[in-house]
Coordinates of C-alpha atoms in Angstrom, one line a residue:
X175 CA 115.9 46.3 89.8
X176 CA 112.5 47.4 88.4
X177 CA 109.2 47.3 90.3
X178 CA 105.4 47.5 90.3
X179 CA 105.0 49.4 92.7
X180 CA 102.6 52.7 91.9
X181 CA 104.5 55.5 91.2
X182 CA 103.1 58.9 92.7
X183 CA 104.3 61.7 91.4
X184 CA 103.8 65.2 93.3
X185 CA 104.1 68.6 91.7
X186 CA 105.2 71.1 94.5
X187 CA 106.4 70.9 97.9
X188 CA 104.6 73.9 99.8
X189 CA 101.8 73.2 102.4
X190 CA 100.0 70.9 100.4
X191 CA 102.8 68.9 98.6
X192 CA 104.5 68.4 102.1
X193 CA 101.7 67.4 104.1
X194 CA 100.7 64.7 101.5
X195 CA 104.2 63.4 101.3
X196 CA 104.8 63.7 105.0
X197 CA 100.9 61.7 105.4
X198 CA 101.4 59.3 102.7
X199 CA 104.6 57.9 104.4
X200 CA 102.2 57.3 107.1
X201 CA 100.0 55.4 105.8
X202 CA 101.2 53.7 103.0
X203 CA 102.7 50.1 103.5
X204 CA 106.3 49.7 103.0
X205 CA 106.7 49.0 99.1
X206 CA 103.1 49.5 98.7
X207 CA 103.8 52.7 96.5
X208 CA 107.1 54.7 94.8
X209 CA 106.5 58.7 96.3
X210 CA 108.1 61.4 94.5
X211 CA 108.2 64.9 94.9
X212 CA 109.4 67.8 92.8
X213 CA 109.5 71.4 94.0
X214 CA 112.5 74.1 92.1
X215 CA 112.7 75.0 96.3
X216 CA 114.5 72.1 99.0
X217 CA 112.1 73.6 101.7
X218 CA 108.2 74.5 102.4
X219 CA 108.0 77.7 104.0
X220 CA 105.3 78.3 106.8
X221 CA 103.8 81.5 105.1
X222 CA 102.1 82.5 108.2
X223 CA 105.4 83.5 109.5
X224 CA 106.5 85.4 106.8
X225 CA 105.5 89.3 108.5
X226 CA 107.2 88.2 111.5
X227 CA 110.4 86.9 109.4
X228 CA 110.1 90.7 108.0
X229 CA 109.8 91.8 111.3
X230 CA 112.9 90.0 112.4
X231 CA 110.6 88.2 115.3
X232 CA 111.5 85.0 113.9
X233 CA 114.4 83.7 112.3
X234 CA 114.0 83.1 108.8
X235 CA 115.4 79.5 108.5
X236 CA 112.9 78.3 111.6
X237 CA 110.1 79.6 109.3
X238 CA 110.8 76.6 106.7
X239 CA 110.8 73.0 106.7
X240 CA 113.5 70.6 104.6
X241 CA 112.5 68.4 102.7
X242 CA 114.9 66.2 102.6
X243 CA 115.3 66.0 106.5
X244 CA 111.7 64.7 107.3
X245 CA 110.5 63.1 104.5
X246 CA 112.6 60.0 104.7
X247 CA 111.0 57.5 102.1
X248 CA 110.7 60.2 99.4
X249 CA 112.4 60.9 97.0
X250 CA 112.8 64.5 96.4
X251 CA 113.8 66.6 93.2
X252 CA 115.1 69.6 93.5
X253 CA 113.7 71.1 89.9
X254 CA 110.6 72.3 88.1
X255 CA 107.8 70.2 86.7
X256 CA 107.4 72.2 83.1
X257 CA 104.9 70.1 81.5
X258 CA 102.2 67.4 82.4
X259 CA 100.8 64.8 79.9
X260 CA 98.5 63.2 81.5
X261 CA 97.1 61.3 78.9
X262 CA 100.4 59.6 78.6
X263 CA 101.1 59.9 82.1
X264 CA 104.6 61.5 82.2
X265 CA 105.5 64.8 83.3
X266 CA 108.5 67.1 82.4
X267 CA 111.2 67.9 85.0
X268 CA 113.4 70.5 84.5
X269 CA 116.0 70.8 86.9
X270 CA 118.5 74.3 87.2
X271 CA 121.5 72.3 85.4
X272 CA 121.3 69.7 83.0
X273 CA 118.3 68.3 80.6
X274 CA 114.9 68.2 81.0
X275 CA 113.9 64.6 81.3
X276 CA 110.6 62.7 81.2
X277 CA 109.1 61.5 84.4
X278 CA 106.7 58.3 84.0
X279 CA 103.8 58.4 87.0
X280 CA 100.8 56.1 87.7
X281 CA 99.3 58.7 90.1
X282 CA 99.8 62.5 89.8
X283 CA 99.4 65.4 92.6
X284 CA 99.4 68.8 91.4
X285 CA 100.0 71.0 94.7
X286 CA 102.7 73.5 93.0
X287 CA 101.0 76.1 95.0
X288 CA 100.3 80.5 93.6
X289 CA 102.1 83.3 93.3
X290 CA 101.7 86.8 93.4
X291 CA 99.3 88.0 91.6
X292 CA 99.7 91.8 90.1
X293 CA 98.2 94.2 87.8
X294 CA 99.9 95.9 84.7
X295 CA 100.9 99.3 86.9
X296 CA 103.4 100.7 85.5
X297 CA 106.4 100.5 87.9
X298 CA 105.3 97.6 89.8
X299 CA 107.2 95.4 88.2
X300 CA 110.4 97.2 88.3
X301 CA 110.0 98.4 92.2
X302 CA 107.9 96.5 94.6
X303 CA 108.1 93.2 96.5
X304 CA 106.0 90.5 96.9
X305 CA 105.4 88.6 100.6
X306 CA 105.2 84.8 99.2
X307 CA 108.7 83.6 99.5
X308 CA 110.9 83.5 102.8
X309 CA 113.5 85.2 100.3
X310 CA 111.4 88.7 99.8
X311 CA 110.7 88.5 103.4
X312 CA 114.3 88.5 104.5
X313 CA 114.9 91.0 101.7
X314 CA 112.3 93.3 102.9
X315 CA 112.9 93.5 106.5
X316 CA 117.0 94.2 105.3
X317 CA 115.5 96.8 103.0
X318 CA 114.0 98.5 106.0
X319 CA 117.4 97.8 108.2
X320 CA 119.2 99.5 105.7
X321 CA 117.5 102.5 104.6
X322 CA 117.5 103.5 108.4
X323 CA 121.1 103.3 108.4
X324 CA 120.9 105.6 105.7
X325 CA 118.4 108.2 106.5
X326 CA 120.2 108.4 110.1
X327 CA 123.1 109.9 108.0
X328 CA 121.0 112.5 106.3
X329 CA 119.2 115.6 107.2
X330 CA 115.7 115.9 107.1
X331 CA 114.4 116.6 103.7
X332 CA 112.8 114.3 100.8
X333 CA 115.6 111.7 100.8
X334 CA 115.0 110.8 104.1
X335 CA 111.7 110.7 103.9
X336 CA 112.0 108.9 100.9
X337 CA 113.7 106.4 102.7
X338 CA 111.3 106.4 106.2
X339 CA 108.9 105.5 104.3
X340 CA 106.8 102.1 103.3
X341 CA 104.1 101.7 101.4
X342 CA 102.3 98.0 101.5
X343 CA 99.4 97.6 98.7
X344 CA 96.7 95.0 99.8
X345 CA 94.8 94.9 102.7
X346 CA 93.9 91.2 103.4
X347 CA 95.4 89.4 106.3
X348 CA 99.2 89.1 104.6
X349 CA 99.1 93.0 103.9
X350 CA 97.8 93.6 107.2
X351 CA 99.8 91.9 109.3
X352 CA 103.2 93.0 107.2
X353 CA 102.4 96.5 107.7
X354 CA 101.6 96.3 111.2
X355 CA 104.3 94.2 111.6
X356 CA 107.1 96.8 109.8
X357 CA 105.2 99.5 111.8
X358 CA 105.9 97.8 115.2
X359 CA 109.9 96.8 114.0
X360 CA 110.6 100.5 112.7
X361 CA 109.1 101.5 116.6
X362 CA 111.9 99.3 117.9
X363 CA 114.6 101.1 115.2
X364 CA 113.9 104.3 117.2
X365 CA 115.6 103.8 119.9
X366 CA 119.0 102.9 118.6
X367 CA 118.8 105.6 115.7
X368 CA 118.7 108.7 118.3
X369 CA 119.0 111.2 115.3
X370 CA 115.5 109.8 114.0
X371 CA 111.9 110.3 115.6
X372 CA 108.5 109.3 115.3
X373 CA 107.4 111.9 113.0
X374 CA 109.6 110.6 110.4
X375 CA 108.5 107.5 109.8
X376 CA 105.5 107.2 107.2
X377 CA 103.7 103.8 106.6
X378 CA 100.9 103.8 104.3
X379 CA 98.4 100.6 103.1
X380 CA 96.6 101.0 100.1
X381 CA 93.1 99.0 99.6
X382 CA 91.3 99.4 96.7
X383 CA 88.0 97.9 98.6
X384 CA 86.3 99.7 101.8
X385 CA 87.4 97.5 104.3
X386 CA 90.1 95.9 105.4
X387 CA 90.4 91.9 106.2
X388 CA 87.2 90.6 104.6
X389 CA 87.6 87.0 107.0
X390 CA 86.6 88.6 109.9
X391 CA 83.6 90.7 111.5
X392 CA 83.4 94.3 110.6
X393 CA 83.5 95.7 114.1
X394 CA 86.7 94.0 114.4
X395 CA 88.4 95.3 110.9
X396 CA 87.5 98.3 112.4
X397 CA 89.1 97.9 116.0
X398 CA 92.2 97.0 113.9
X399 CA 92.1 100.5 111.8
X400 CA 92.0 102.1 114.9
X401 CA 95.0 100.5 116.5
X402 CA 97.0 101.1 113.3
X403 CA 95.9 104.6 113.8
X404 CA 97.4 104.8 117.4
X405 CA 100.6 103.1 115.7
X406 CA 101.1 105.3 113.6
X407 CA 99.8 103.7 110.4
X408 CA 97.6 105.6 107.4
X409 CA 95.5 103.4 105.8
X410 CA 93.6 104.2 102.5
X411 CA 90.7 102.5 101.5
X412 CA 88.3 102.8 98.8
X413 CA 92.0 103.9 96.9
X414 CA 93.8 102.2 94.1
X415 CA 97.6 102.6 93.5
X416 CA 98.1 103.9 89.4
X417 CA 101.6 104.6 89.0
X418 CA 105.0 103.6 91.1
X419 CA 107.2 104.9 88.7
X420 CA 110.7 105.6 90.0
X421 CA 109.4 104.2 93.6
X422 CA 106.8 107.2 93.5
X423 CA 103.5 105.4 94.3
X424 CA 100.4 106.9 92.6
X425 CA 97.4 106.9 94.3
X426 CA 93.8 107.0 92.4
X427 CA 92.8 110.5 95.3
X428 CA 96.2 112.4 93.1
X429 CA 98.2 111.9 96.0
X430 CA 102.3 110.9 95.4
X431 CA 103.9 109.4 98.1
X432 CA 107.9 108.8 96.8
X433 CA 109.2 105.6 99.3
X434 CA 112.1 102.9 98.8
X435 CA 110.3 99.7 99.8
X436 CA 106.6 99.0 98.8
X437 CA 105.2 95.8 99.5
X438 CA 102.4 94.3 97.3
X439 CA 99.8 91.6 99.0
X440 CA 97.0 92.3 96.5
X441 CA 95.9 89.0 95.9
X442 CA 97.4 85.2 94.3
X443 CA 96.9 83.4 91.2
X444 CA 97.3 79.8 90.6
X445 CA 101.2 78.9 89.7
X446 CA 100.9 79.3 86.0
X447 CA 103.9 77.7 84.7
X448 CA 102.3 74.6 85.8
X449 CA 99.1 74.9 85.2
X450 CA 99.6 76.4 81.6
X451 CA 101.6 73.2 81.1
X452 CA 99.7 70.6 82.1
X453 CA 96.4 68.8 80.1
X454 CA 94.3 68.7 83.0
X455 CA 90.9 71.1 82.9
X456 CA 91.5 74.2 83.7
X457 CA 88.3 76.8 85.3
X458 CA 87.6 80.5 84.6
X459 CA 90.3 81.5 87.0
X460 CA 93.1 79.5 86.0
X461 CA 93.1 76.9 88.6
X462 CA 93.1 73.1 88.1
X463 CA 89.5 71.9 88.2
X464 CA 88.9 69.9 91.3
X465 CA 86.1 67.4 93.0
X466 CA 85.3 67.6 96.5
X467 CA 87.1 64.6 96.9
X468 CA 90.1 66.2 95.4
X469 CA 90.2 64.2 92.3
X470 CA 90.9 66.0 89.5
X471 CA 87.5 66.8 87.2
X472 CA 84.2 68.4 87.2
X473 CA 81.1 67.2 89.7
X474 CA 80.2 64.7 86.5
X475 CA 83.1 62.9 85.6
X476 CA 87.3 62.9 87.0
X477 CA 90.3 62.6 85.7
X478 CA 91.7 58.8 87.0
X479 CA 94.8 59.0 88.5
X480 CA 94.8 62.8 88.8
X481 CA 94.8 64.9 92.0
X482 CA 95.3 68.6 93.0
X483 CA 94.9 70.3 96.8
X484 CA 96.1 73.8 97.7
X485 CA 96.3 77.3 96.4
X486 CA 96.5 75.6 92.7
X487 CA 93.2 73.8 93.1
X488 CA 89.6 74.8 92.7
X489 CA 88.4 72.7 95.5
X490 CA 84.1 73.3 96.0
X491 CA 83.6 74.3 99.5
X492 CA 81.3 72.3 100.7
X493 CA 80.4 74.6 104.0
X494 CA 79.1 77.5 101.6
X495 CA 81.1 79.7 103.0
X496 CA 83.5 79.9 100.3
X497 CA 83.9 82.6 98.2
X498 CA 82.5 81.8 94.4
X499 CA 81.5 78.5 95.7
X500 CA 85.3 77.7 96.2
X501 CA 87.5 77.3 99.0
X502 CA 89.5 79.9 99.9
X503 CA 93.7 80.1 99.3
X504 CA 94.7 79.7 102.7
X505 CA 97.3 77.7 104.9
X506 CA 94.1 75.7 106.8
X507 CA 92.6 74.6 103.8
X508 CA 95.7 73.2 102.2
X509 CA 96.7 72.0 105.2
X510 CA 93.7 69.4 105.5
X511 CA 93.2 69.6 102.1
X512 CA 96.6 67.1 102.0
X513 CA 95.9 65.0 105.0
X514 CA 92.7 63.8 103.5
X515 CA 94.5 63.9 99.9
X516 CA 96.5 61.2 101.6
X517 CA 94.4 59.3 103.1
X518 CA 92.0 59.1 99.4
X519 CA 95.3 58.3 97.6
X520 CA 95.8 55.4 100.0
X521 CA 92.4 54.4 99.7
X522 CA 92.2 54.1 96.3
X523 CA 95.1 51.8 95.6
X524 CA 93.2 49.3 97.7
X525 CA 90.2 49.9 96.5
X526 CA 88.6 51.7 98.7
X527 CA 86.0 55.0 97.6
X528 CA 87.8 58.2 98.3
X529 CA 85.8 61.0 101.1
X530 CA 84.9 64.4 100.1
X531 CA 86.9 67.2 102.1
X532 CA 84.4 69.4 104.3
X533 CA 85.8 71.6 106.7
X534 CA 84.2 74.5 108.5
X535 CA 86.6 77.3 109.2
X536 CA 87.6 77.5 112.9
X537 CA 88.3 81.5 112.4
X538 CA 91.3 83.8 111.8
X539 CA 93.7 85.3 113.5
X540 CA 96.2 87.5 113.3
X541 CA 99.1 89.1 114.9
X542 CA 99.5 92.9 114.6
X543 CA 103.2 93.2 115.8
X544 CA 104.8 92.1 119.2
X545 CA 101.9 92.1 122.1
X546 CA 99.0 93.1 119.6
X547 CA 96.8 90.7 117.6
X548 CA 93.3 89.8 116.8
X549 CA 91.0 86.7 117.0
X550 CA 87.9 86.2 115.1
X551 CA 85.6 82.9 115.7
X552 CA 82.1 83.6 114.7
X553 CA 81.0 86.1 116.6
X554 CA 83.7 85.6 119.4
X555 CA 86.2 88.3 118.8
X556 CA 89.4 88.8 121.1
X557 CA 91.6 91.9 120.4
X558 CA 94.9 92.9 121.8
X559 CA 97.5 91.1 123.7
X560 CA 95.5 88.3 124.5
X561 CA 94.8 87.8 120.8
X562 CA 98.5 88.0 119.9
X563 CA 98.8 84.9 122.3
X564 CA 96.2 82.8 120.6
X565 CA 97.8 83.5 117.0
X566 CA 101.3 82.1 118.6
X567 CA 100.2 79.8 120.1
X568 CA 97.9 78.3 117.0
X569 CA 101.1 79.0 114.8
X570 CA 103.6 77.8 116.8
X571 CA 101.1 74.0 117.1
X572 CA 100.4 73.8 113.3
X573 CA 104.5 74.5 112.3
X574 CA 105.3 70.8 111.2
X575 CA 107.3 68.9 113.0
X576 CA 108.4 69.0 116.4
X577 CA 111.9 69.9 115.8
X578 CA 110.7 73.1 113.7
X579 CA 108.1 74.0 116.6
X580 CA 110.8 73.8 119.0
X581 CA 113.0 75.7 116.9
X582 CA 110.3 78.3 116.6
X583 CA 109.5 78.7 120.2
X584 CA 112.4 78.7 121.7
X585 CA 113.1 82.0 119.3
X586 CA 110.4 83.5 120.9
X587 CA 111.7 82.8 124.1
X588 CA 114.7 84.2 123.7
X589 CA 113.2 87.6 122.4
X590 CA 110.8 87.3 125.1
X591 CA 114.0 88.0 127.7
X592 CA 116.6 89.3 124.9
X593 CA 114.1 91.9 122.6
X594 CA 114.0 91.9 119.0
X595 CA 117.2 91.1 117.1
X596 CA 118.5 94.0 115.1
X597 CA 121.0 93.1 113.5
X598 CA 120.9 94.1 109.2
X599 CA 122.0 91.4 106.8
X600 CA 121.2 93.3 103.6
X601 CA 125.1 92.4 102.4
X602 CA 124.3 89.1 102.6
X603 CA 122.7 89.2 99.5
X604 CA 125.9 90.4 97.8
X605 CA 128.3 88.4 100.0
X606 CA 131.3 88.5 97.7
X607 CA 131.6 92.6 97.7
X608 CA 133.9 93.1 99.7
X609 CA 136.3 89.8 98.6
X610 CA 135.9 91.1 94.8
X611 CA 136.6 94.8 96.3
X612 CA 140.2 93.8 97.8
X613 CA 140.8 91.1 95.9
X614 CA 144.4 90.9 93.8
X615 CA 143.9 90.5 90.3
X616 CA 147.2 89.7 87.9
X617 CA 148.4 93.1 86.4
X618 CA 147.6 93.7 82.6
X619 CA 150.0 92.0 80.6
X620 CA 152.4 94.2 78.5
X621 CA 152.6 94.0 75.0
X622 CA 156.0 94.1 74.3
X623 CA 157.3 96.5 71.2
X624 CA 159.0 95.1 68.4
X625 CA 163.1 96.0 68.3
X626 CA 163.9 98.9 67.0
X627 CA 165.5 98.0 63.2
X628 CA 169.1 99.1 63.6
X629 CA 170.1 102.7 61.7
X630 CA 171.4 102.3 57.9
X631 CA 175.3 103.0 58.1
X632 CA 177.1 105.1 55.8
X633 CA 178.0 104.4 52.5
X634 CA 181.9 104.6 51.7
X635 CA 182.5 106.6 48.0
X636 CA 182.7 104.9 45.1
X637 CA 186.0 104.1 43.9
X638 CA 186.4 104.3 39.9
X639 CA 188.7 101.6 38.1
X640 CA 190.7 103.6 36.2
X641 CA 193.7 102.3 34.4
X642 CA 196.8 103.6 35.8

């Protein structure tokens, strides 16, 4: 049976995709709208957590929410949105098996989220890993598992160095807190790896500008250099990474440091295979061009029916605190940025005007390995372990649901009495190894050889017929 009802159609399921699904089942009446969403992942990953999921702190399937399980009058697709016509008001969907097909929408909400953002280095491509996915966090803290078993089996010379060592290139809040986090889990190696020390452990960050976390005060990026320091952790600023050819990381001062895990955090861009498909304006940076209102369009005129919120969306920050004018790419913004998104949706389809977004940030923080963190509130600044309990605590409140939270905490708990888990999982990404290792395969059929033709007898001697 066909209805009337609108049909909204959202492009992403992250932070922002979620939250506006998760509000507009909320709010809307029952029938009073069709919500669909489309994300090529079944989850939204808290990306907050993603250090301590690197750090083994927190287990990596608590760190992300299912769609399926708490959005329960939507109607999730598990596939990509390749294309968006607005002006005909369809949108492509390509799922991993099968056809593309064409999906008809009365109200569209582009909130697919960025991506890592990297530079043509030559050997980035080919060697490091970005921090964006619950995936590459999982993969890096096995990476890091792994090469320790290795290294513990070699003597000291470049291959174990090679292998004790991490290099992480960006030196915003995700780089920071990776790297400290990696610094403090390779701490906790030690003692269970009695044939490594200290001294062979080498973490490096690279920043390319001459500070490190621009959201908070100076004094405090500098208290946070300092604790690195103590930690063991050599930060570079004012350096750029060239080269990391063959895992040999370049740096713009001539030094080479040779390492198997580098990290890159340098920065995000606007998911392009969305946004280069879609017919919606587009601004300088390659973000879809948004209203404070978070309609899609410029401060004259907006796109009807459109919408965007997030990391994707060039949202005007209305504080003037933003950088460029802009709100910034973080968790809090898309996080409101959805609920209100929501609410204007709802609004709209009874006629209501929608309200402009406005939010002044509340401040950062940041955790800096197990009992370290800092805080940064205006000119409030907390530092250490009283710090590291206001970022879990502030985490653990804004993970959706109660069921995650609980999940969440009650890991901490347990590490709290139990320490860090240390167990290595790296295999896991090959789990049929040792199956196809072992595994009986039907012997090479024989070709058999054609009989031998039999050996020509011998001819008896001619009798003549002669007349006797």
């Amino acid at each position: 049976m066909t209805t009337t009802a609108p049909k909204i159609l959202i492009v992403g399921g992250g932070y922002a995709g979620f939250y506006t699904a998760w509000k507009l089942e909320k709010h809307l009446r029952h029938g009073e709208a069709e919500v669909t969403i489309v994300d090529p992942l079944p989850y939204m990953t808290y990306q907050p957590f993603l250090p301590e999921v690197a750090a083994g702190s927190i287990e990596a399937r608590h760190s992300v929410v299912a769609l399926r399980r708490h959005l329960k009058r939507t109607n999730v697709i598990t596939a990509k949105v390749t294309g968006i016509d607005h002006a005909h008001r369809v949108a492509t969907i390509t799922p991993e098996l099968g056809e593309p097909w064409q999906q008809e929408y009365d109200q569209i909400v582009v909130t697919a989220g960025a991506v890592s953002r990297t530079f043509p280095i030559p050997g980035i491509a080919d060697n490091a890993i970005g921090l964006k996915t619950i995936e590459e966090a999982v993969a890096i803290r096995d990476r890091l598992m792994s090469n320790f078993d290795k290294a513990a089996t070699l003597p000291p010379g470049p291959a174990r160095d090679r292998l004790l060592t991490v290099v992480v290139v960006g030196g915003g809040f995700a780089g920071i807190e990776v790297f400290a986090e990696l610094r403090s889990l390779a701490s906790s190696l030690l003692k269970v790896y009695p044939a490594l020390r200290f001294e062979d452990t080498h973490f490096h960050l690279v920043e390319a500008m001459g500070r490190i976390m621009p959201e908070v005060s100076l004094e405090t990026s500098e208290w946070v250099l300092k604790n690195l320091a103590t930690r063991g952790g050599n930060v570079h600023l004012d350096t750029q990474l060239t080269s990391a050819v063959d895992g040999n990381v370049t740096l713009s001062t001539g030094e080479v440091i040779p390492t198997d895990l580098i990290v890159w955090t340098a920065g995000v861009m606007a998911n392009p295979t969305v946004v280069r498909g879609s017919d919606l304006p587009v601004e300088e940076r390659g973000r879809i061009l948004t209203r404070p209102d978070l309609r899609v369009g410029s401060a004259d005129e907006f796109v009807e029916g459109a919408w965007a919120a997030g990391d994707i969306s060039a949202v005007p920050d209305l504080t003037g605190a933003g950088v460029g004018g802009y709100c910034v790419p973080n968790a809090q913004h898309a996080v409101r940025q959805a609920k209100l998104l929501a609410k204007n949706i709802v609004g709209v389809l009874r006629g209501e005007a929608p309200r402009e977004y406005i939010h002044h940030n509340l401040g950062a923080v940041a955790g800096l390995g197990l009992y370290q963190g800092v805080f940064q509130s205006g000119k409030i600044a907390l530092k250490g372990f009283i710090a590291w309990c206001a970022h879990r605590g502030y985490h653990g409140l804004a993970m959706p649901s109660w069921e995650r939270k609980f999940r969440v905490l009650w890991g901490w708990w347990n590490n709290f009495w139990l320490g860090r888990d240390l167990v290595n999982l790296q295999s896991v990404q090959d789990p049929r190894y040792v199956f196809e290792e072992f595994a009986a395969r039907p012997r090479p059929a024989v070709s058999e050889a054609p009989p031998a033709a039999p050996a020509p007898a011998d001819k008896a001697p001619e009798r003549s017929e002669a007349a006797g």
